[in-house]
Tab-separated table of C-alpha atoms (C1' of nucleotides) in Angstrom:
chain	number	residue	atom	x	y	z
A	19	UNK	CA	0.069	-0.167	-0.073
A	20	UNK	CA	2.669	2.259	-0.884
A	21	UNK	CA	1.613	5.893	-0.888
A	22	UNK	CA	2.995	8.972	-2.587
A	23	UNK	CA	5.792	11.028	-1.231
A	24	UNK	CA	3.350	13.866	-0.242
A	25	UNK	CA	0.765	11.551	1.117
A	26	UNK	CA	3.676	9.867	3.218
A	27	UNK	CA	4.786	13.332	4.399
A	28	UNK	CA	1.600	14.599	5.490
A	29	UNK	CA	0.973	11.183	7.458
A	30	UNK	CA	4.288	11.813	9.374
A	31	UNK	CA	3.210	15.242	10.004
A	32	UNK	CA	-0.060	13.678	11.513
A	33	UNK	CA	1.546	11.301	13.603
A	34	UNK	CA	3.901	13.856	15.013
A	35	UNK	CA	0.669	16.384	15.823
A	36	UNK	CA	-1.232	13.753	17.343
A	37	UNK	CA	1.564	12.237	19.445
A	38	UNK	CA	2.758	15.889	20.554
A	39	UNK	CA	-0.913	16.460	21.800
A	40	UNK	CA	-1.475	12.862	23.268
A	41	UNK	CA	1.780	12.602	25.090
A	42	UNK	CA	1.251	16.179	26.796
A	43	UNK	CA	-2.396	15.010	27.747
A	44	UNK	CA	-1.793	11.538	28.926
A	45	UNK	CA	2.111	11.276	29.594
A	46	UNK	CA	4.757	9.340	27.959
A	47	UNK	CA	3.944	6.036	29.622
A	48	UNK	CA	0.514	6.962	29.459
A	49	UNK	CA	-0.409	6.628	25.950
A	50	UNK	CA	0.569	3.522	23.862
A	51	UNK	CA	1.624	3.160	20.200
A	52	UNK	CA	-1.733	1.868	19.112
A	53	UNK	CA	-3.803	4.810	20.529
A	54	UNK	CA	-1.092	7.054	19.324
A	55	UNK	CA	-1.317	5.844	15.686
A	56	UNK	CA	-5.079	5.523	15.983
A	57	UNK	CA	-5.247	9.078	16.561
A	58	UNK	CA	-3.478	9.700	13.341
A	59	UNK	CA	-5.568	7.370	11.514
A	60	UNK	CA	-2.619	4.739	10.920
A	61	UNK	CA	-1.868	1.607	12.044
A	62	UNK	CA	1.142	0.776	14.651
A	63	UNK	CA	3.397	-0.743	12.184
A	64	UNK	CA	4.087	2.510	10.320
A	65	UNK	CA	5.500	4.316	13.639
A	66	UNK	CA	8.440	2.019	12.934
A	67	UNK	CA	8.802	3.366	9.338
A	68	UNK	CA	8.925	6.951	10.215
A	69	UNK	CA	10.435	6.799	13.554
A	70	UNK	CA	12.152	3.460	14.303
A	71	UNK	CA	10.584	3.372	18.126
A	72	UNK	CA	8.202	4.898	20.415
A	73	UNK	CA	11.227	6.731	21.893
A	74	UNK	CA	12.200	8.157	18.521
A	75	UNK	CA	8.566	9.306	18.090
A	76	UNK	CA	8.894	11.106	21.354
A	77	UNK	CA	12.058	12.721	20.492
A	78	UNK	CA	10.795	13.920	17.069
A	79	UNK	CA	7.384	14.973	18.667
A	80	UNK	CA	9.101	16.799	21.368
A	81	UNK	CA	11.187	18.966	18.545
A	82	UNK	CA	8.528	19.282	16.606
A	83	UNK	CA	5.837	20.300	19.028
A	84	UNK	CA	8.101	22.821	20.630
A	85	UNK	CA	8.605	24.480	17.317
A	86	UNK	CA	4.845	24.808	17.129
A	87	UNK	CA	4.568	26.256	20.569
A	88	UNK	CA	7.182	28.766	19.878
A	89	UNK	CA	5.418	29.894	16.552
A	90	UNK	CA	2.355	30.278	18.285
A	91	UNK	CA	4.011	32.463	21.043
A	92	UNK	CA	5.690	34.316	18.471
A	93	UNK	CA	3.910	37.513	18.792
A	94	UNK	CA	4.637	37.824	22.573
A	95	UNK	CA	6.879	40.805	22.940
A	96	UNK	CA	6.788	41.559	26.545
A	97	UNK	CA	7.218	39.531	30.097
A	98	UNK	CA	3.625	40.730	30.904
A	99	UNK	CA	1.953	39.115	28.042
A	100	UNK	CA	4.307	36.058	28.383
A	101	UNK	CA	3.260	35.551	31.862
A	102	UNK	CA	-0.449	36.517	31.460
A	103	UNK	CA	-0.860	33.912	28.495
A	104	UNK	CA	1.265	31.047	30.426
A	105	UNK	CA	-0.156	31.316	33.807
A	106	UNK	CA	-3.747	30.978	32.970
A	107	UNK	CA	-6.945	29.005	33.048
A	108	UNK	CA	-6.578	28.382	29.339
A	109	UNK	CA	-3.159	27.032	29.389
A	110	UNK	CA	-4.085	24.856	32.578
A	111	UNK	CA	-7.225	23.529	30.941
A	112	UNK	CA	-5.488	22.666	27.745
A	113	UNK	CA	-2.228	20.784	27.946
A	114	UNK	CA	-2.384	19.170	25.002
A	115	UNK	CA	-1.239	22.213	23.155
A	116	UNK	CA	0.514	23.708	26.126
A	117	UNK	CA	4.052	23.737	27.616
A	118	UNK	CA	6.023	20.640	27.410
A	119	UNK	CA	8.072	21.426	30.551
A	120	UNK	CA	4.661	21.692	32.606
A	121	UNK	CA	2.917	18.725	31.064
A	122	UNK	CA	6.133	16.259	31.047
A	123	UNK	CA	8.712	17.617	33.336
A	124	UNK	CA	8.238	14.974	36.104
A	125	UNK	CA	8.760	12.063	33.535
A	126	UNK	CA	11.591	13.379	31.843
A	127	UNK	CA	14.115	12.313	34.196
A	128	UNK	CA	13.006	8.668	33.248
A	129	UNK	CA	13.347	9.035	29.525
A	130	UNK	CA	16.158	8.091	27.184
A	131	UNK	CA	19.301	10.112	26.664
A	132	UNK	CA	18.263	11.144	23.520
A	133	UNK	CA	14.958	12.691	24.721
A	134	UNK	CA	16.414	14.146	27.781
A	135	UNK	CA	19.199	16.069	25.595
A	136	UNK	CA	16.271	17.400	23.308
A	137	UNK	CA	14.205	18.241	26.316
A	138	UNK	CA	17.178	20.104	27.751
A	139	UNK	CA	17.734	22.169	24.388
A	140	UNK	CA	13.731	23.314	24.728
A	141	UNK	CA	14.369	24.395	28.439
A	142	UNK	CA	17.436	26.288	27.064
A	143	UNK	CA	15.643	27.896	24.452
A	144	UNK	CA	12.635	28.937	26.753
A	145	UNK	CA	15.186	30.481	28.941
A	146	UNK	CA	16.723	32.452	26.074
A	147	UNK	CA	13.342	33.604	25.121
A	148	UNK	CA	12.334	34.835	28.390
A	149	UNK	CA	15.717	36.424	28.851
A	150	UNK	CA	15.072	38.522	26.190
A	151	UNK	CA	12.428	39.995	27.670
A	152	UNK	CA	14.096	40.855	30.704
A	153	UNK	CA	15.655	44.339	31.717
A	154	UNK	CA	18.504	43.182	33.842
A	155	UNK	CA	21.851	44.606	32.478
A	156	UNK	CA	24.079	41.557	31.328
A	157	UNK	CA	22.963	38.421	29.892
A	158	UNK	CA	23.730	36.370	32.367
A	159	UNK	CA	21.742	38.127	34.906
A	160	UNK	CA	18.908	38.126	32.461
A	161	UNK	CA	19.098	34.456	32.152
A	162	UNK	CA	19.152	33.944	35.884
A	163	UNK	CA	16.047	35.993	35.901
A	164	UNK	CA	14.620	33.940	33.363
A	165	UNK	CA	15.363	30.745	34.993
A	166	UNK	CA	13.460	31.771	38.056
A	167	UNK	CA	10.669	33.223	36.307
A	168	UNK	CA	10.422	29.878	34.277
A	169	UNK	CA	10.527	27.824	37.480
A	170	UNK	CA	7.655	29.735	38.707
A	171	UNK	CA	5.461	29.666	35.926
A	172	UNK	CA	6.036	25.666	35.347
A	173	UNK	CA	5.294	25.157	39.093
A	174	UNK	CA	2.041	27.202	38.879
A	175	UNK	CA	0.881	25.190	35.996
A	176	UNK	CA	1.797	21.858	37.459
A	177	UNK	CA	0.332	22.655	40.900
A	178	UNK	CA	-2.728	24.187	39.269
A	179	UNK	CA	-3.473	21.068	37.171
A	180	UNK	CA	-2.858	18.589	40.096
A	181	UNK	CA	-5.280	20.252	42.533
A	182	UNK	CA	-8.660	18.920	42.735
A	183	UNK	CA	-10.399	22.016	43.630
A	184	UNK	CA	-11.321	24.771	41.065
A	185	UNK	CA	-11.357	27.753	43.067
A	186	UNK	CA	-7.826	26.645	44.830
A	187	UNK	CA	-6.363	26.102	41.350
A	188	UNK	CA	-7.355	29.555	40.077
A	189	UNK	CA	-6.038	30.938	43.588
A	190	UNK	CA	-2.805	29.297	42.650
A	191	UNK	CA	-2.633	30.790	39.233
A	192	UNK	CA	-3.707	34.185	40.602
A	193	UNK	CA	-1.199	34.432	43.285
A	194	UNK	CA	1.599	33.192	40.846
A	195	UNK	CA	0.391	35.504	38.114
A	196	UNK	CA	0.574	38.618	40.680
A	197	UNK	CA	3.896	37.719	41.893
A	198	UNK	CA	5.430	37.630	38.520
A	199	UNK	CA	3.810	40.559	37.187
A	200	UNK	CA	4.960	42.670	40.133
A	201	UNK	CA	8.451	41.335	39.449
A	202	UNK	CA	8.209	42.684	35.849
A	203	UNK	CA	9.437	46.266	36.065
A	204	UNK	CA	8.934	47.253	32.302
A	205	UNK	CA	4.890	47.239	31.345
A	206	UNK	CA	5.730	48.500	27.910
A	207	UNK	CA	8.000	45.581	27.261
A	208	UNK	CA	11.407	44.839	25.201
A	209	UNK	CA	13.459	47.730	27.024
A	210	UNK	CA	16.137	45.299	27.375
A	211	UNK	CA	19.876	45.695	27.232
B	16	UNK	CA	0.587	-18.272	56.346
B	17	UNK	CA	-1.316	-16.134	58.890
B	18	UNK	CA	1.084	-13.809	60.800
B	19	UNK	CA	0.814	-11.941	64.041
B	20	UNK	CA	-0.950	-8.765	64.323
B	21	UNK	CA	2.301	-6.857	65.174
B	22	UNK	CA	4.067	-8.633	61.900
B	23	UNK	CA	1.090	-7.538	59.851
B	24	UNK	CA	1.245	-4.154	61.066
B	25	UNK	CA	5.088	-4.052	60.371
B	26	UNK	CA	4.479	-5.714	56.882
B	27	UNK	CA	1.866	-3.005	56.054
B	28	UNK	CA	4.457	-0.112	57.087
B	29	UNK	CA	6.889	-1.820	55.044
B	30	UNK	CA	4.635	-1.714	51.867
B	31	UNK	CA	3.923	1.936	52.419
B	32	UNK	CA	7.584	2.921	52.759
B	33	UNK	CA	8.507	1.011	49.717
B	34	UNK	CA	5.652	2.628	47.648
B	35	UNK	CA	5.971	5.878	48.655
B	36	UNK	CA	9.669	5.922	47.687
B	37	UNK	CA	9.081	3.882	44.479
B	38	UNK	CA	6.197	6.038	43.087
B	39	UNK	CA	8.312	9.129	43.671
B	40	UNK	CA	11.416	7.373	41.916
B	41	UNK	CA	9.722	5.932	38.951
B	42	UNK	CA	6.216	7.494	38.717
B	43	UNK	CA	2.893	6.002	39.591
B	44	UNK	CA	2.604	4.289	36.149
B	45	UNK	CA	6.234	3.631	35.956
B	46	UNK	CA	6.141	0.974	38.728
B	47	UNK	CA	4.144	-2.213	38.905
B	48	UNK	CA	2.688	-3.923	41.769
B	49	UNK	CA	5.051	-7.002	41.430
B	50	UNK	CA	8.025	-4.623	41.964
B	51	UNK	CA	6.181	-2.767	44.702
B	52	UNK	CA	5.679	-5.721	46.992
B	53	UNK	CA	9.047	-7.380	45.874
B	54	UNK	CA	10.749	-4.337	47.273
B	55	UNK	CA	8.609	-4.729	50.690
B	56	UNK	CA	9.801	-8.515	50.760
B	57	UNK	CA	6.176	-9.905	50.075
B	58	UNK	CA	4.248	-11.098	47.148
B	59	UNK	CA	1.560	-9.009	45.189
B	60	UNK	CA	-1.374	-10.636	46.655
B	61	UNK	CA	-0.962	-9.294	49.910
B	62	UNK	CA	-1.403	-5.523	48.560
B	63	UNK	CA	-5.127	-6.511	48.271
B	64	UNK	CA	-5.570	-7.547	51.833
B	65	UNK	CA	-3.880	-4.146	53.054
B	66	UNK	CA	-5.188	-1.366	50.405
B	67	UNK	CA	-7.707	-3.329	47.913
B	68	UNK	CA	-6.008	-1.948	44.780
B	69	UNK	CA	-2.884	-0.167	43.532
B	70	UNK	CA	-4.732	3.175	43.673
B	71	UNK	CA	-5.555	2.532	47.225
B	72	UNK	CA	-2.071	1.888	48.189
B	73	UNK	CA	-1.008	5.240	45.962
B	74	UNK	CA	-3.609	7.023	48.311
B	75	UNK	CA	-2.073	5.602	51.520
B	76	UNK	CA	1.522	5.809	50.500
B	77	UNK	CA	0.647	9.630	49.738
B	78	UNK	CA	-0.678	10.333	53.292
B	79	UNK	CA	1.820	8.279	54.891
B	80	UNK	CA	4.841	9.380	52.979
B	81	UNK	CA	3.797	13.067	53.380
B	82	UNK	CA	3.738	12.868	57.278
B	83	UNK	CA	7.219	11.311	57.170
B	84	UNK	CA	8.289	14.397	54.922
B	85	UNK	CA	6.735	16.887	57.184
B	86	UNK	CA	8.153	15.191	60.194
B	87	UNK	CA	11.543	15.318	58.592
B	88	UNK	CA	10.914	19.166	57.999
B	89	UNK	CA	9.641	19.730	61.599
B	90	UNK	CA	12.939	21.377	62.490
B	91	UNK	CA	12.724	24.160	59.777
B	92	UNK	CA	11.717	27.478	61.306
B	93	UNK	CA	12.433	30.108	58.769
B	94	UNK	CA	11.891	30.575	55.079
B	95	UNK	CA	15.610	30.687	54.376
B	96	UNK	CA	16.080	27.074	55.878
B	97	UNK	CA	13.026	25.973	53.844
B	98	UNK	CA	14.459	27.444	50.564
B	99	UNK	CA	17.836	26.362	51.339
B	100	UNK	CA	17.042	22.595	52.082
B	101	UNK	CA	14.271	22.400	49.318
B	102	UNK	CA	16.111	23.928	46.373
B	103	UNK	CA	19.269	21.871	46.722
B	104	UNK	CA	21.319	19.130	44.729
B	105	UNK	CA	20.348	16.602	47.625
B	106	UNK	CA	16.834	17.050	47.071
B	107	UNK	CA	17.187	16.972	43.280
B	108	UNK	CA	18.968	13.883	43.386
B	109	UNK	CA	17.100	12.167	45.867
B	110	UNK	CA	13.393	12.060	44.506
B	111	UNK	CA	12.623	8.710	46.665
B	112	UNK	CA	12.716	10.661	49.898
B	113	UNK	CA	11.670	14.361	48.593
B	114	UNK	CA	8.635	16.274	47.902
B	115	UNK	CA	5.646	14.575	46.276
B	116	UNK	CA	4.685	17.682	44.418
B	117	UNK	CA	7.812	18.104	42.539
B	118	UNK	CA	8.133	13.960	41.893
B	119	UNK	CA	4.485	13.371	40.864
B	120	UNK	CA	2.891	16.656	40.161
B	121	UNK	CA	2.640	16.179	36.453
B	122	UNK	CA	0.972	12.641	36.831
B	123	UNK	CA	-1.601	13.671	39.337
B	124	UNK	CA	-4.119	15.068	37.081
B	125	UNK	CA	-4.499	11.593	35.449
B	126	UNK	CA	-4.938	9.811	39.174
B	127	UNK	CA	-8.348	8.854	40.815
B	128	UNK	CA	-10.387	11.326	42.376
B	129	UNK	CA	-9.376	10.089	45.941
B	130	UNK	CA	-5.633	10.695	45.020
B	131	UNK	CA	-6.361	13.889	43.679
B	132	UNK	CA	-8.205	14.993	46.846
B	133	UNK	CA	-5.394	13.445	48.943
B	134	UNK	CA	-2.841	15.370	46.968
B	135	UNK	CA	-4.708	18.633	47.179
B	136	UNK	CA	-4.748	18.332	50.814
B	137	UNK	CA	-0.860	17.920	50.829
B	138	UNK	CA	-0.611	21.113	48.732
B	139	UNK	CA	-2.840	23.107	51.031
B	140	UNK	CA	-0.783	21.850	54.132
B	141	UNK	CA	2.388	22.640	52.383
B	142	UNK	CA	0.914	26.225	51.524
B	143	UNK	CA	0.185	26.521	55.253
B	144	UNK	CA	3.250	25.420	56.509
B	145	UNK	CA	5.331	27.919	54.198
B	146	UNK	CA	2.761	30.711	54.874
B	147	UNK	CA	3.577	30.430	58.578
B	148	UNK	CA	7.112	31.401	57.504
B	149	UNK	CA	5.908	34.468	55.788
B	150	UNK	CA	5.980	38.199	57.256
B	151	UNK	CA	3.111	39.682	55.463
B	152	UNK	CA	0.259	41.215	57.384
B	153	UNK	CA	-3.045	39.192	57.053
B	154	UNK	CA	-3.257	35.457	56.553
B	155	UNK	CA	-4.536	35.540	52.864
B	156	UNK	CA	-1.513	37.524	51.776
B	157	UNK	CA	0.962	35.037	53.471
B	158	UNK	CA	-0.938	32.177	51.718
B	159	UNK	CA	-0.807	33.900	48.375
B	160	UNK	CA	3.040	34.574	49.184
B	161	UNK	CA	3.401	30.917	50.177
B	162	UNK	CA	1.787	29.697	47.000
B	163	UNK	CA	3.963	31.753	44.778
B	164	UNK	CA	7.055	30.684	46.616
B	165	UNK	CA	6.155	27.087	46.435
B	166	UNK	CA	5.430	27.113	42.831
B	167	UNK	CA	8.907	28.474	42.302
B	168	UNK	CA	10.391	25.843	44.529
B	169	UNK	CA	8.568	22.855	42.791
B	170	UNK	CA	9.168	24.236	39.196
B	171	UNK	CA	13.037	24.595	40.044
B	172	UNK	CA	13.255	20.980	41.073
B	173	UNK	CA	11.147	19.644	38.345
B	174	UNK	CA	13.399	21.384	35.536
B	175	UNK	CA	16.584	20.811	37.501
B	176	UNK	CA	15.844	16.998	37.500
B	177	UNK	CA	14.827	17.057	33.911
B	178	UNK	CA	17.674	18.553	32.198
B	179	UNK	CA	20.349	16.486	31.258
B	180	UNK	CA	23.542	18.706	31.971
B	181	UNK	CA	24.845	18.838	35.467
B	182	UNK	CA	26.227	22.606	35.299
B	183	UNK	CA	22.815	23.940	33.674
B	184	UNK	CA	20.734	21.834	36.626
B	185	UNK	CA	23.109	23.540	39.416
B	186	UNK	CA	22.536	26.786	37.695
B	187	UNK	CA	18.722	26.489	37.655
B	188	UNK	CA	18.827	25.709	41.376
B	189	UNK	CA	21.140	28.567	42.269
B	190	UNK	CA	19.094	31.166	40.180
B	191	UNK	CA	15.975	29.992	41.998
B	192	UNK	CA	17.511	29.800	45.114
B	193	UNK	CA	18.859	33.253	44.989
B	194	UNK	CA	15.350	34.807	43.733
B	195	UNK	CA	13.815	32.891	46.756
B	196	UNK	CA	16.142	34.105	49.237
B	197	UNK	CA	16.259	37.665	48.092
B	198	UNK	CA	12.453	37.930	48.713
B	199	UNK	CA	12.641	36.526	52.194
B	200	UNK	CA	12.970	39.511	54.285
B	201	UNK	CA	13.430	38.198	57.449
B	202	UNK	CA	16.790	36.085	57.935
B	203	UNK	CA	16.082	35.260	61.687
B	204	UNK	CA	12.665	33.947	60.636
B	205	UNK	CA	9.211	33.731	62.288
B	206	UNK	CA	8.467	37.397	62.948
B	207	UNK	CA	5.133	36.654	61.226
B	208	UNK	CA	1.809	38.840	62.054
C	24	DT	C1'	4.089	8.281	-24.697
C	25	DG	C1'	3.569	3.461	-23.215
C	26	DT	C1'	5.193	-0.612	-20.668
C	27	DA	C1'	7.807	-3.197	-17.243
C	28	DC	C1'	9.211	-3.542	-12.788
C	29	DA	C1'	11.671	-1.991	-8.563
C	30	DT	C1'	10.736	0.630	-4.548
C	31	DC	C1'	8.733	1.115	-0.419
C	32	DA	C1'	4.683	3.272	2.939
C	33	DG	C1'	1.598	1.112	5.300
C	34	DT	C1'	-0.843	-3.496	6.973
C	35	DG	C1'	-2.109	-6.735	10.352
C	36	DA	C1'	-0.794	-11.212	12.573
C	37	DA	C1'	2.198	-12.788	15.765
C	38	DC	C1'	6.045	-12.428	19.400
C	39	DG	C1'	6.961	-12.525	24.427
C	40	DC	C1'	6.295	-9.768	28.291
C	41	DG	C1'	4.456	-7.298	32.387
C	42	DC	C1'	0.317	-5.132	33.755
C	43	DG	C1'	-3.683	-4.928	37.864
C	44	DT	C1'	-6.659	-8.247	39.725
C	45	DT	C1'	-8.842	-12.543	41.331
C	46	DC	C1'	-9.208	-16.446	44.120
C	47	DA	C1'	-8.685	-21.506	46.153
C	48	DC	C1'	-5.705	-22.649	49.210
C	49	DT	C1'	-1.882	-22.701	53.268
C	50	DG	C1'	-0.856	-22.587	58.047
C	51	DA	C1'	0.158	-19.875	62.105
C	52	DT	C1'	-2.277	-16.858	65.262
C	53	DG	C1'	-5.634	-16.023	68.357
C	54	DT	C1'	-9.719	-17.370	70.759
C	55	DA	C1'	-13.367	-20.188	73.056
C	56	DC	C1'	-14.276	-23.595	76.353
D	29	DT	C1'	-3.525	-24.592	81.749
D	30	DG	C1'	-4.582	-27.414	77.635
D	31	DT	C1'	-6.990	-28.572	73.802
D	32	DA	C1'	-9.982	-27.835	69.559
D	33	DC	C1'	-10.925	-24.734	65.924
D	34	DA	C1'	-12.049	-20.430	63.565
D	35	DT	C1'	-9.934	-16.519	61.561
D	36	DC	C1'	-7.299	-14.529	58.187
D	37	DA	C1'	-2.395	-12.496	56.462
D	38	DG	C1'	0.050	-14.063	52.927
D	39	DT	C1'	0.791	-17.233	48.647
D	40	DG	C1'	1.309	-18.049	43.894
D	41	DA	C1'	-1.316	-19.819	39.890
D	42	DA	C1'	-4.222	-17.915	36.750
D	43	DC	C1'	-7.272	-14.329	34.292
D	44	DG	C1'	-7.818	-11.209	30.440
D	45	DC	C1'	-5.438	-7.469	28.492
D	46	DG	C1'	-2.590	-4.098	26.620
D	47	DC	C1'	2.248	-3.031	25.967
D	48	DG	C1'	6.442	-2.327	22.285
D	49	DT	C1'	8.271	-4.373	18.498
D	50	DT	C1'	9.061	-7.646	14.291
D	51	DC	C1'	8.204	-9.317	9.898
D	52	DA	C1'	6.112	-11.261	5.725
D	53	DC	C1'	3.166	-9.158	2.652
D	54	DT	C1'	0.377	-5.563	-0.109
D	55	DG	C1'	0.075	-2.822	-4.060
D	56	DA	C1'	0.358	2.005	-5.536
D	57	DT	C1'	3.856	4.909	-6.611
D	58	DG	C1'	7.849	6.341	-9.137
D	59	DT	C1'	11.494	5.119	-12.519
D	60	DA	C1'	13.911	3.162	-16.346
D	61	DC	C1'	13.684	2.182	-21.081
DNA sequence: TGTACATCAGTGAACGCGCGTTCACTGATGTAC
DNA sequence: TGTACATCAGTGAACGCGCGTTCACTGATGTAC
C-alpha cells in the first residue's frame, strides 16, 4: 500500500501532531503506540517506518511540538503578556497544546538520553526567550532572572493542574501571576539591554 | 501463612515505605505492583489484603509519605532554611525521599479522584506551612506569598531534575535559590503577624 | 507516450512480556471452652 | 493450663489485556527504458 511522497510526509506530520498532543495530555508512559497511531488514522506498524521506535517518535514529537509552541508564542513581546498567557486557566485546561515542561517535566528524568537532551535544549531555548524580555544589565543576569521566572511559571501550572478544587486552582494561578507581574518592571516590554 | 498482628502491621508499614519511595522515583505508572511488593519482601497478593488496589496503596502511600516528609522538616523554622533545604542538589538527586509535588505533580491530573483529593490536601498543608514562615500582614496575603514561593520551589526541582546537563541543572537551582532568598525579608525567621 | 518492474509506505498477524486483579489455598495466630 | 478450631495475612497460579516491536506481505508509486 505504498503512498505518494506527499501523502507519506503528510502522514508523518499527522503522527507527530497527534503524538505531541497525546504525550502532553496522557504522559509518555500513559499512551501506547496503538492509541497514538489510531489518533493519526494509521496502524501501529507505520510508526516504525517513520521513527524507528516509540522513543524516537517521542523525541521528534518534542522537537516538532516545541517549534509549534514557539511559533504560536511568536507574537509575545513583553514579559507581561508572556506571564498572562502562560499562567492562565486556558493553559491549565489545555495541556495538549501547552508547555512541554509543565506537562512532561516530572517524567523526563526517566526518559532516554536522546529525549532528555532534546528536552534540555527546549529548556535552554525557553530560558533564552524569556531572558530576552528581561531588563537586567548583562546576559547572565537576564538568564538567571529568566530561570527563576520560568520555574515559577512551570510550578504554577503543574500545581494548578494537579489540584482537585477549581477555586484553589484559580487561586494558585492568580497568586503566581501577581507575583510574576509585580516582578516585571517594564510594562511596555522590550526595553532590554 | 497467617502472621501475628504486630508482624502484619510491620508488613503494612514496609509496603507503604517502599511504595512512597518507588512512586516518587519511578512514577505511579512507572512501577508495577509486583516490583512494589517485591521491594517490601512480600508477594503481590498481600497488597489487596491491606489496600484493596494499587490506587488504594497510592493514596495511603501519599498520606503516609507526606507525614514522614513533614516530620523530617519539622525543625525548619525560617523561610531561608526551607528554601535552602528544598532548592538543593541533595533534594534534586533524591526524589525517593523528597517532595511529592515535585516528583509526581505532572502525573496527578490523571489519577483517581481519591488520590487527587489527598494530593490537594498535601498542597494545602504545604501552603499553610510556608505561609507560617511569611512576614506579610494578613493570613490571605501570607498564603498567596506561600503559593508563589511554593510554585517556584516545585518548578525549580522539576526542571533541575529533567535537564541532562549537570552544570545547567546546578544553575537552575542557584538562580531560583537566590531569587527566593532575596524575596525573604526576615533572615532570623518567624517574625510573622 | 507506453510498458515493465523495482521501490517502499503502510498493513495486520504474531512475538514475548508485564500489567492489575482474582481466588482457592496454606498454616500460624488468636480465641473459646 | 490444655485442647479444638475459627480466623485471616500471605501465597502463587491463573485471568484477560495491552504493551512495544518484528516481519512477511500488499499494492500503488515512481522510474527506467
